[in-house]
PDB file of C-alpha atoms in Angstrom:
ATOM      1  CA  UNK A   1      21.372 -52.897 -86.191  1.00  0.00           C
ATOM      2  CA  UNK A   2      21.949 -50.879 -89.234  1.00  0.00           C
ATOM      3  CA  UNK A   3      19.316 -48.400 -90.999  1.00  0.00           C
ATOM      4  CA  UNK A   4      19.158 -46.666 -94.090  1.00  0.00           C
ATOM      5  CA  UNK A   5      18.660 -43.512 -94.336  1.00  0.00           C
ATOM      6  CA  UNK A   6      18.896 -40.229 -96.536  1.00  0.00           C
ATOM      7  CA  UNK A   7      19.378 -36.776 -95.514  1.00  0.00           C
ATOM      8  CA  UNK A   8      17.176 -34.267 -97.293  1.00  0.00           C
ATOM      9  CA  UNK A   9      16.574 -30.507 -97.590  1.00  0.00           C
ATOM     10  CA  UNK A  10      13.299 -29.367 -97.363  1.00  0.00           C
ATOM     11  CA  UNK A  11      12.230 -26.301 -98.250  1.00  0.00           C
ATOM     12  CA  UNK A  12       9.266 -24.913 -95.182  1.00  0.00           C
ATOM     13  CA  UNK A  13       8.056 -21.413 -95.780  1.00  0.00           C
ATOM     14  CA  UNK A  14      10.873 -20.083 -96.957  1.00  0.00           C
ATOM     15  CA  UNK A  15      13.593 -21.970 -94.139  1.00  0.00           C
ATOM     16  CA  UNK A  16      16.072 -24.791 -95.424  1.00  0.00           C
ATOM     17  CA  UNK A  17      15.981 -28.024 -93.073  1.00  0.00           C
ATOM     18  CA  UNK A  18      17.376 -31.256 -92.765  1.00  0.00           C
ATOM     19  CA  UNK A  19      15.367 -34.129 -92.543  1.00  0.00           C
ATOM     20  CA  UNK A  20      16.215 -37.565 -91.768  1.00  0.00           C
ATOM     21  CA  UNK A  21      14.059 -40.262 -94.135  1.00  0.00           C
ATOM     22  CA  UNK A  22      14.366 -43.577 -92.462  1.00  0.00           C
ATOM     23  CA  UNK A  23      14.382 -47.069 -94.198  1.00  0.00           C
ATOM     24  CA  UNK A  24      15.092 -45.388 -97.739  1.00  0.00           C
ATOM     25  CA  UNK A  25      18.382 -46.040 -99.084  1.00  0.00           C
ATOM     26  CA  UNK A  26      19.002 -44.525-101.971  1.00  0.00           C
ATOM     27  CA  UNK A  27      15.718 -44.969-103.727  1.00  0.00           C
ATOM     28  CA  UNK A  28      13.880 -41.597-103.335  1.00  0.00           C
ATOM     29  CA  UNK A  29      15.624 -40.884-106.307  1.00  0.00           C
ATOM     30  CA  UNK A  30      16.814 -37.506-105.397  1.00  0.00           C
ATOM     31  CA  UNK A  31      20.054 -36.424-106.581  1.00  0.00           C
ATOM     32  CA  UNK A  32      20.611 -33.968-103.894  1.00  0.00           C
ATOM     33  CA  UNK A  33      19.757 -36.697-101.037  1.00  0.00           C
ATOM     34  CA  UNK A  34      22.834 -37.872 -98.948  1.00  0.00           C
ATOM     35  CA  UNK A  35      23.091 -41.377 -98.026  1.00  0.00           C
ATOM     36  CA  UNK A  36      22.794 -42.302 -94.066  1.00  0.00           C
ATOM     37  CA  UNK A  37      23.759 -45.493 -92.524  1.00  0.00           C
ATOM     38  CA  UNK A  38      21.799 -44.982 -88.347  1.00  0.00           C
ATOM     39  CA  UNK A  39      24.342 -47.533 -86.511  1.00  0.00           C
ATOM     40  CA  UNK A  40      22.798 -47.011 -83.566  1.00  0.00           C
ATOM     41  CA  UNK A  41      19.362 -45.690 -82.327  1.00  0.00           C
ATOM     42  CA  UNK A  42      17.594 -45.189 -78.854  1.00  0.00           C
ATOM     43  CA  UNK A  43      15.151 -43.183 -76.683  1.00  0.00           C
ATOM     44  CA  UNK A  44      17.299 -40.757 -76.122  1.00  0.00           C
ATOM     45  CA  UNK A  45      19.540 -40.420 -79.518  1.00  0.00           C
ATOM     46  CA  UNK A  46      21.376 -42.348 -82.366  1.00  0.00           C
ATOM     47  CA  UNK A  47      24.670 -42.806 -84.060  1.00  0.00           C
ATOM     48  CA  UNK A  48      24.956 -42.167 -87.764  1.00  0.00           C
ATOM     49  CA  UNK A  49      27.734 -42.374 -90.486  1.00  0.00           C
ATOM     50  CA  UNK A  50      27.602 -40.661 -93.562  1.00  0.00           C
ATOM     51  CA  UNK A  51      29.545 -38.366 -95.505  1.00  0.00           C
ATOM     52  CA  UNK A  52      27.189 -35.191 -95.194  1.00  0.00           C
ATOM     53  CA  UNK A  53      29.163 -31.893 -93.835  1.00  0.00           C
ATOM     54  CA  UNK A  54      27.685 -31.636 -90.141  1.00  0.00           C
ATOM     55  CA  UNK A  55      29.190 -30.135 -86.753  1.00  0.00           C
ATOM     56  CA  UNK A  56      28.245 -30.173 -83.881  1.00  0.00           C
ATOM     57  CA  UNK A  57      24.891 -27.980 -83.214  1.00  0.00           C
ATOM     58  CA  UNK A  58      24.268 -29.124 -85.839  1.00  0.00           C
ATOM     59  CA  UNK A  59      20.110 -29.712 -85.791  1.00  0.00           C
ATOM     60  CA  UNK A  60      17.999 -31.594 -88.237  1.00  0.00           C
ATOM     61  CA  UNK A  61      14.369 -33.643 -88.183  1.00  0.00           C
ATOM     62  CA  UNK A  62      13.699 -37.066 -88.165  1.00  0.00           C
ATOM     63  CA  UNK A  63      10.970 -38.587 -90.429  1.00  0.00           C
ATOM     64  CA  UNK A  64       8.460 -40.623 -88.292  1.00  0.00           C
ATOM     65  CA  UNK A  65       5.086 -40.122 -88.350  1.00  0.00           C
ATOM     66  CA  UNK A  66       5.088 -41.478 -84.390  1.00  0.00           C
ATOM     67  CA  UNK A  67       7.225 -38.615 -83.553  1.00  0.00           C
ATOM     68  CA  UNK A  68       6.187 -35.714 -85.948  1.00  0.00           C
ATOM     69  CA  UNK A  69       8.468 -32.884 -84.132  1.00  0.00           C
ATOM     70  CA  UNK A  70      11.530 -35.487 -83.326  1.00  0.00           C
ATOM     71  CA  UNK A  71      14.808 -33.137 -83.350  1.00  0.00           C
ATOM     72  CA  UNK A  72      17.761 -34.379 -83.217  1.00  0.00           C
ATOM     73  CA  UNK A  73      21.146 -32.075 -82.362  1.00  0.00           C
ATOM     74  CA  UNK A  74      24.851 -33.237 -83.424  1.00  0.00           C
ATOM     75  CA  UNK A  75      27.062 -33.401 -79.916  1.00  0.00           C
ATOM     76  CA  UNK A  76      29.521 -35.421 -81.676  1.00  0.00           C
ATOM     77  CA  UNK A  77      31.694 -36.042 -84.431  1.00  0.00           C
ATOM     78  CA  UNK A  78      34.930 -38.766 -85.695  1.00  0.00           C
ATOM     79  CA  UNK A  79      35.349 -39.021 -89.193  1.00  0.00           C
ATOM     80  CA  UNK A  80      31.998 -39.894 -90.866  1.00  0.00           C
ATOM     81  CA  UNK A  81      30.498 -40.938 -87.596  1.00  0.00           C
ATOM     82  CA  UNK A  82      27.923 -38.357 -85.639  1.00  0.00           C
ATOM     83  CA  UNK A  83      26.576 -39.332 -82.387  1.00  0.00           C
ATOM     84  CA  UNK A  84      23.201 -37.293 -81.997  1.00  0.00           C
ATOM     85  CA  UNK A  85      20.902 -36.472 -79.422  1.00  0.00           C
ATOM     86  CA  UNK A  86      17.389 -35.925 -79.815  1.00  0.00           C
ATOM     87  CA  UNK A  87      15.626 -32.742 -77.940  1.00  0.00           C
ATOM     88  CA  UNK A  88      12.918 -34.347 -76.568  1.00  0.00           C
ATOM     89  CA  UNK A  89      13.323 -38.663 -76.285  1.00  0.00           C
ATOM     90  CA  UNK A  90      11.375 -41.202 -78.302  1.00  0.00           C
ATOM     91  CA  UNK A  91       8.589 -42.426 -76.928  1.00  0.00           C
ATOM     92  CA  UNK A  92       8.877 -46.585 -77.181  1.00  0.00           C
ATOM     93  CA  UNK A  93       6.506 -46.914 -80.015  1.00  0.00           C
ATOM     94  CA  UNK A  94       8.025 -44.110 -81.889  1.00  0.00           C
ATOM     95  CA  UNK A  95      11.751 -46.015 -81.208  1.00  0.00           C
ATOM     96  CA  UNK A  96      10.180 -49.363 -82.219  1.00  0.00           C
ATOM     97  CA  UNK A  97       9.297 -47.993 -85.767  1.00  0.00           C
ATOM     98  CA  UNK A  98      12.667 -46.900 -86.009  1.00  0.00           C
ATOM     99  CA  UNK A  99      13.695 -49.800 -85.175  1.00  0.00           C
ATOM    100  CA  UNK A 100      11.769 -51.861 -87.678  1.00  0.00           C
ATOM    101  CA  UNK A 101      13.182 -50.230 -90.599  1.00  0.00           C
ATOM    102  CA  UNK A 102      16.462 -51.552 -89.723  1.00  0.00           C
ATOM    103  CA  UNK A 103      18.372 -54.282 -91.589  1.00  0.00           C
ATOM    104  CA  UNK A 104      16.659 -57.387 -92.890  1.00  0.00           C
ATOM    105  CA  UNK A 105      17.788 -61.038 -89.936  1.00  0.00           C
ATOM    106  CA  UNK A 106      19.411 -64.599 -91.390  1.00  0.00           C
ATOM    107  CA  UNK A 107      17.292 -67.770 -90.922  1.00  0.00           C
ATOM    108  CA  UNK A 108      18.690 -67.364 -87.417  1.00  0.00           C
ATOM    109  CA  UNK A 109      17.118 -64.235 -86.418  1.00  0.00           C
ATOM    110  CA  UNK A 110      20.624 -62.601 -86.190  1.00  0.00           C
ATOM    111  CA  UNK A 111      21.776 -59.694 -88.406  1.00  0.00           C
ATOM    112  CA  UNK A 112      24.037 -60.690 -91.022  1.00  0.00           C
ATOM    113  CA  UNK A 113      27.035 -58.512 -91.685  1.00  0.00           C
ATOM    114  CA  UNK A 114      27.864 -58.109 -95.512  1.00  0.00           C
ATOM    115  CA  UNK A 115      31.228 -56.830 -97.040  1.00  0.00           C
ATOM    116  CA  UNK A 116      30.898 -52.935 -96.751  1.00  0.00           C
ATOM    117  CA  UNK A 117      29.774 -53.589 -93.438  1.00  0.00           C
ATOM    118  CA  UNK A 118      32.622 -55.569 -92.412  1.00  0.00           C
ATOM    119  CA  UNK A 119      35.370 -53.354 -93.148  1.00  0.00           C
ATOM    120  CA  UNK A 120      33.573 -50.614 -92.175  1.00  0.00           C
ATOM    121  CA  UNK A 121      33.810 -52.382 -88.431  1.00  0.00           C
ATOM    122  CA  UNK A 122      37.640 -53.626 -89.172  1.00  0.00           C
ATOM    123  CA  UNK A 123      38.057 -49.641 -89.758  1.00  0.00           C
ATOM    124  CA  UNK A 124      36.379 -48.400 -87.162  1.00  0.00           C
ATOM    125  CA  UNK A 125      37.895 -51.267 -84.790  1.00  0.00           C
ATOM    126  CA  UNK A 126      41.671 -49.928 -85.990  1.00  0.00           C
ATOM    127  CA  UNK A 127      40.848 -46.271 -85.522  1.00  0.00           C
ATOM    128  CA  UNK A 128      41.581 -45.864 -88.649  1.00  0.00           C
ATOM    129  CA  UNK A 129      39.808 -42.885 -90.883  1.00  0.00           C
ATOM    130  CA  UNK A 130      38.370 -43.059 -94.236  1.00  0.00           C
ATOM    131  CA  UNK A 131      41.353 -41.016 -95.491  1.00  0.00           C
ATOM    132  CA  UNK A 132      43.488 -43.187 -93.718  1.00  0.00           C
ATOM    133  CA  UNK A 133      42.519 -46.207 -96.110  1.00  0.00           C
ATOM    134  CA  UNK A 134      42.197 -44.611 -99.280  1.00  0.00           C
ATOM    135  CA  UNK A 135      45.713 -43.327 -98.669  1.00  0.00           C
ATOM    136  CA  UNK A 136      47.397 -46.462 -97.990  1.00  0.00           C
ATOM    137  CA  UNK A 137      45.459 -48.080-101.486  1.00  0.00           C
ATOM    138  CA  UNK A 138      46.028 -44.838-103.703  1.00  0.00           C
ATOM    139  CA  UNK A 139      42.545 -44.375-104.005  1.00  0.00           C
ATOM    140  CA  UNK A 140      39.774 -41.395-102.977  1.00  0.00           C
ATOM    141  CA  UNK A 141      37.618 -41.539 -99.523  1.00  0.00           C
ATOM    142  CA  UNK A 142      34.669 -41.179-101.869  1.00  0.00           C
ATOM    143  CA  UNK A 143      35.942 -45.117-103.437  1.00  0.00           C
ATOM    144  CA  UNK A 144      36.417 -46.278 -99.667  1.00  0.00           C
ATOM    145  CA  UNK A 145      32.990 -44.952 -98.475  1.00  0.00           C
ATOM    146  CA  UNK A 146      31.385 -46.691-101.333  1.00  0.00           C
ATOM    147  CA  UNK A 147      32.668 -50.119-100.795  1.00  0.00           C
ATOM    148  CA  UNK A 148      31.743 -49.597 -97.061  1.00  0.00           C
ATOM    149  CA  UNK A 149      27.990 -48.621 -97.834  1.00  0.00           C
ATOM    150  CA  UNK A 150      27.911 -51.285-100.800  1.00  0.00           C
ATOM    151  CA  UNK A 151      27.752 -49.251-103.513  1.00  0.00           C
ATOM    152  CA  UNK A 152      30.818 -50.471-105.544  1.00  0.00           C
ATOM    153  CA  UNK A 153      33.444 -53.339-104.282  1.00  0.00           C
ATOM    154  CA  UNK A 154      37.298 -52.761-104.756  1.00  0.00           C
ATOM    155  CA  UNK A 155      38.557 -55.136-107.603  1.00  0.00           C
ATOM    156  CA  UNK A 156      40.678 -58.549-106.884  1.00  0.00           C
ATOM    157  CA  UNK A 157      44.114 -56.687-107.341  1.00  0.00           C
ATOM    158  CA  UNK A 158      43.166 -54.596-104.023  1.00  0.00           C
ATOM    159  CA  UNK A 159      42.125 -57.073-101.636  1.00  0.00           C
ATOM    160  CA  UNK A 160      45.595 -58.354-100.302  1.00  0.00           C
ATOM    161  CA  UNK A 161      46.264 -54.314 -99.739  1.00  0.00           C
ATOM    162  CA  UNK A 162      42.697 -53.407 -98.236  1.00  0.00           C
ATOM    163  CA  UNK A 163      43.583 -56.857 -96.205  1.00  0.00           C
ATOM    164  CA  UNK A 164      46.759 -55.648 -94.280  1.00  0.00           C
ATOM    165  CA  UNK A 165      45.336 -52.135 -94.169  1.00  0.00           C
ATOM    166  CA  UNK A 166      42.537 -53.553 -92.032  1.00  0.00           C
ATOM    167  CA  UNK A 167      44.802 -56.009 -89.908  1.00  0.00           C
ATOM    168  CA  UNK A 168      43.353 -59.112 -91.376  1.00  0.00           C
ATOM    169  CA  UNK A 169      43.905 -62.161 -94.075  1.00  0.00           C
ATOM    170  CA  UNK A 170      42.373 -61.503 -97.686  1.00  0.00           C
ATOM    171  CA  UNK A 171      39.773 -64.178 -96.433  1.00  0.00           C
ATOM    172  CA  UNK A 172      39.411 -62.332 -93.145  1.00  0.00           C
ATOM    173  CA  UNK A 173      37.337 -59.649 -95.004  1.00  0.00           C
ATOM    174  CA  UNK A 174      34.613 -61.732 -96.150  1.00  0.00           C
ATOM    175  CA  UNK A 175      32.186 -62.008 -93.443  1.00  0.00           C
ATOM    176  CA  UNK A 176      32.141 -64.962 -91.211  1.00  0.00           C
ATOM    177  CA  UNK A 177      29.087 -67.121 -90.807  1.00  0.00           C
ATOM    178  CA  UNK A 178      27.507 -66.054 -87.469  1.00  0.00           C
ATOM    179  CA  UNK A 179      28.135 -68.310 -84.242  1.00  0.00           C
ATOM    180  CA  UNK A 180      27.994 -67.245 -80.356  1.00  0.00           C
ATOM    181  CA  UNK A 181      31.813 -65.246 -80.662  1.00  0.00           C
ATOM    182  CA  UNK A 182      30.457 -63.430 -83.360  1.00  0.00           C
ATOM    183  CA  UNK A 183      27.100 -62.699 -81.592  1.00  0.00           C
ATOM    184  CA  UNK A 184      28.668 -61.604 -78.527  1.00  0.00           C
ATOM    185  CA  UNK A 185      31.688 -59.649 -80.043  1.00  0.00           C
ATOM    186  CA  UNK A 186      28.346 -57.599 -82.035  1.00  0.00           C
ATOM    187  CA  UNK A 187      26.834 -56.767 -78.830  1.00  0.00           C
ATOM    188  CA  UNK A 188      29.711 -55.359 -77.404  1.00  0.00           C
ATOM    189  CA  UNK A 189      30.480 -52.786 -80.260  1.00  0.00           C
ATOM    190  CA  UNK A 190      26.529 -52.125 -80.558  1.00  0.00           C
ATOM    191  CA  UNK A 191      26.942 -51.066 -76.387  1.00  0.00           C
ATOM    192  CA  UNK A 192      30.109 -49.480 -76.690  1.00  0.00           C
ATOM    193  CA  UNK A 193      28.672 -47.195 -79.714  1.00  0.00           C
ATOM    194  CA  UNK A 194      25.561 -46.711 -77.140  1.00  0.00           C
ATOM    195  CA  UNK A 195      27.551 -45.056 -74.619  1.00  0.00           C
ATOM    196  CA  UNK A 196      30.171 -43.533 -76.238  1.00  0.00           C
ATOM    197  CA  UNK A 197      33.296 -45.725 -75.156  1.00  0.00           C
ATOM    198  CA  UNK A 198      35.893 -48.148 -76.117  1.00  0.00           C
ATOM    199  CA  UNK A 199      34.650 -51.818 -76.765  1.00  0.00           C
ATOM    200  CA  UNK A 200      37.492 -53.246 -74.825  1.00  0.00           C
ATOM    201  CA  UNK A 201      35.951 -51.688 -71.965  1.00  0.00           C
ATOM    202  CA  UNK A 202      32.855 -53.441 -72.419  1.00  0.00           C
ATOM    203  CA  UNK A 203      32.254 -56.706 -70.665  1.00  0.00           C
ATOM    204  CA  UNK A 204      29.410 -59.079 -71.319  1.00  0.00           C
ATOM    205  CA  UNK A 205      28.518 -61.736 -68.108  1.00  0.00           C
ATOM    206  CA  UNK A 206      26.564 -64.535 -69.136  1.00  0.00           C
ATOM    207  CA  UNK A 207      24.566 -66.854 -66.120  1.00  0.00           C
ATOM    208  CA  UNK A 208      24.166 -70.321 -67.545  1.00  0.00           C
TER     209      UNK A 208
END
């Protein structure tokens, strides 16, 4: 599942604060928002990549009318990625309005992965930095973050680079049409981002 977001300052009597607008995007059309991408999102807290400055402490408040005073404080950092915890949980209809601002299903019912998306996982899969990338291509993080969030794509001549950067053929970063591997191989990075560990680790049983 994948949510977007913007960070925004607000201005309440007099005190700055950060507030997280879900299911936005970019359209508020507010040139000091900051683009959010929630990876990840439960009772308790969520995962979200974006290129704002945070640390941890770091507090800010999440926009949903179910959960007017909904907290959230950073515990967490790698890279763009901030794994957050909110001060008081969700309660399940406040989560499931989060939840339904997520990303749009295929005819399947299954989320489809596009190209930012993609190498975004291939990245994140190689534990490999936006830095990392943007050095290996000669380009800026700023170029690297965009094609991840989809909003620019890296012209032909890159490809075969961004390719071997990412461990995969030039074909292997469009996105494969979705099939039980794929499925399964989603739910173990969604779990593994849940609870903070390795998706290796993770193992799925299924009881036919």
């Amino acid at each position: 599942m994948a949510i977007d977001a913007v960070f925004q300052q607000d201005d309440e009597r007099g005190n700055a604060r950060r507030t997280l607008r879900l299911g936005v995007g970019g359209r508020l059309g507010d040139a000091s928002a900051i683009a959010v991408t929630v990876r990840n999102i439960s009772a308790s807290g969520l995962l979200i990549d974006t290129p704002a400055q945070l640390a941890d402490g770091d507090r800010f408040a999440l926009d949903l009318p179910e959960a007017p005073d909904a907290v959230a404080t950073v515990v967490w950092s790698d890279g763009s990625l901030f794994g957050c915890r909110f001060d008081t949980p969700l309660s399940s209809a406040a989560l499931s309005a989060a939840e339904l601002r997520g990303e749009p299903t295929d005819p399947d019912g299954q989320a489809s992965e596009d190209f930012g998306e993609r190498i975004h996982r291939l990245r994140i899969e190689r534990g490999l930095s936006l830095a990392d990338i943007a050095q290996r291509l000669g380009v800026s993080k700023p170029t690297v973050w965009a094609w991840e969030h989809g909003k620019a794509r890296p012209v032909d001549r890159r490809l075969p680079d961004l390719a071997q950067a990412l461990g995969v053929t030039p074909g292997g970063l469009e996105p494969a049409i979705s099939g039980p591997p794929e499925v399964l191989e989603r739910s173990r990075r969604k779990i593994a981002e849940a609870y903070g560990v390795d998706a290796a680790k993770v193992r799925i049983m299924i009881e036919l």
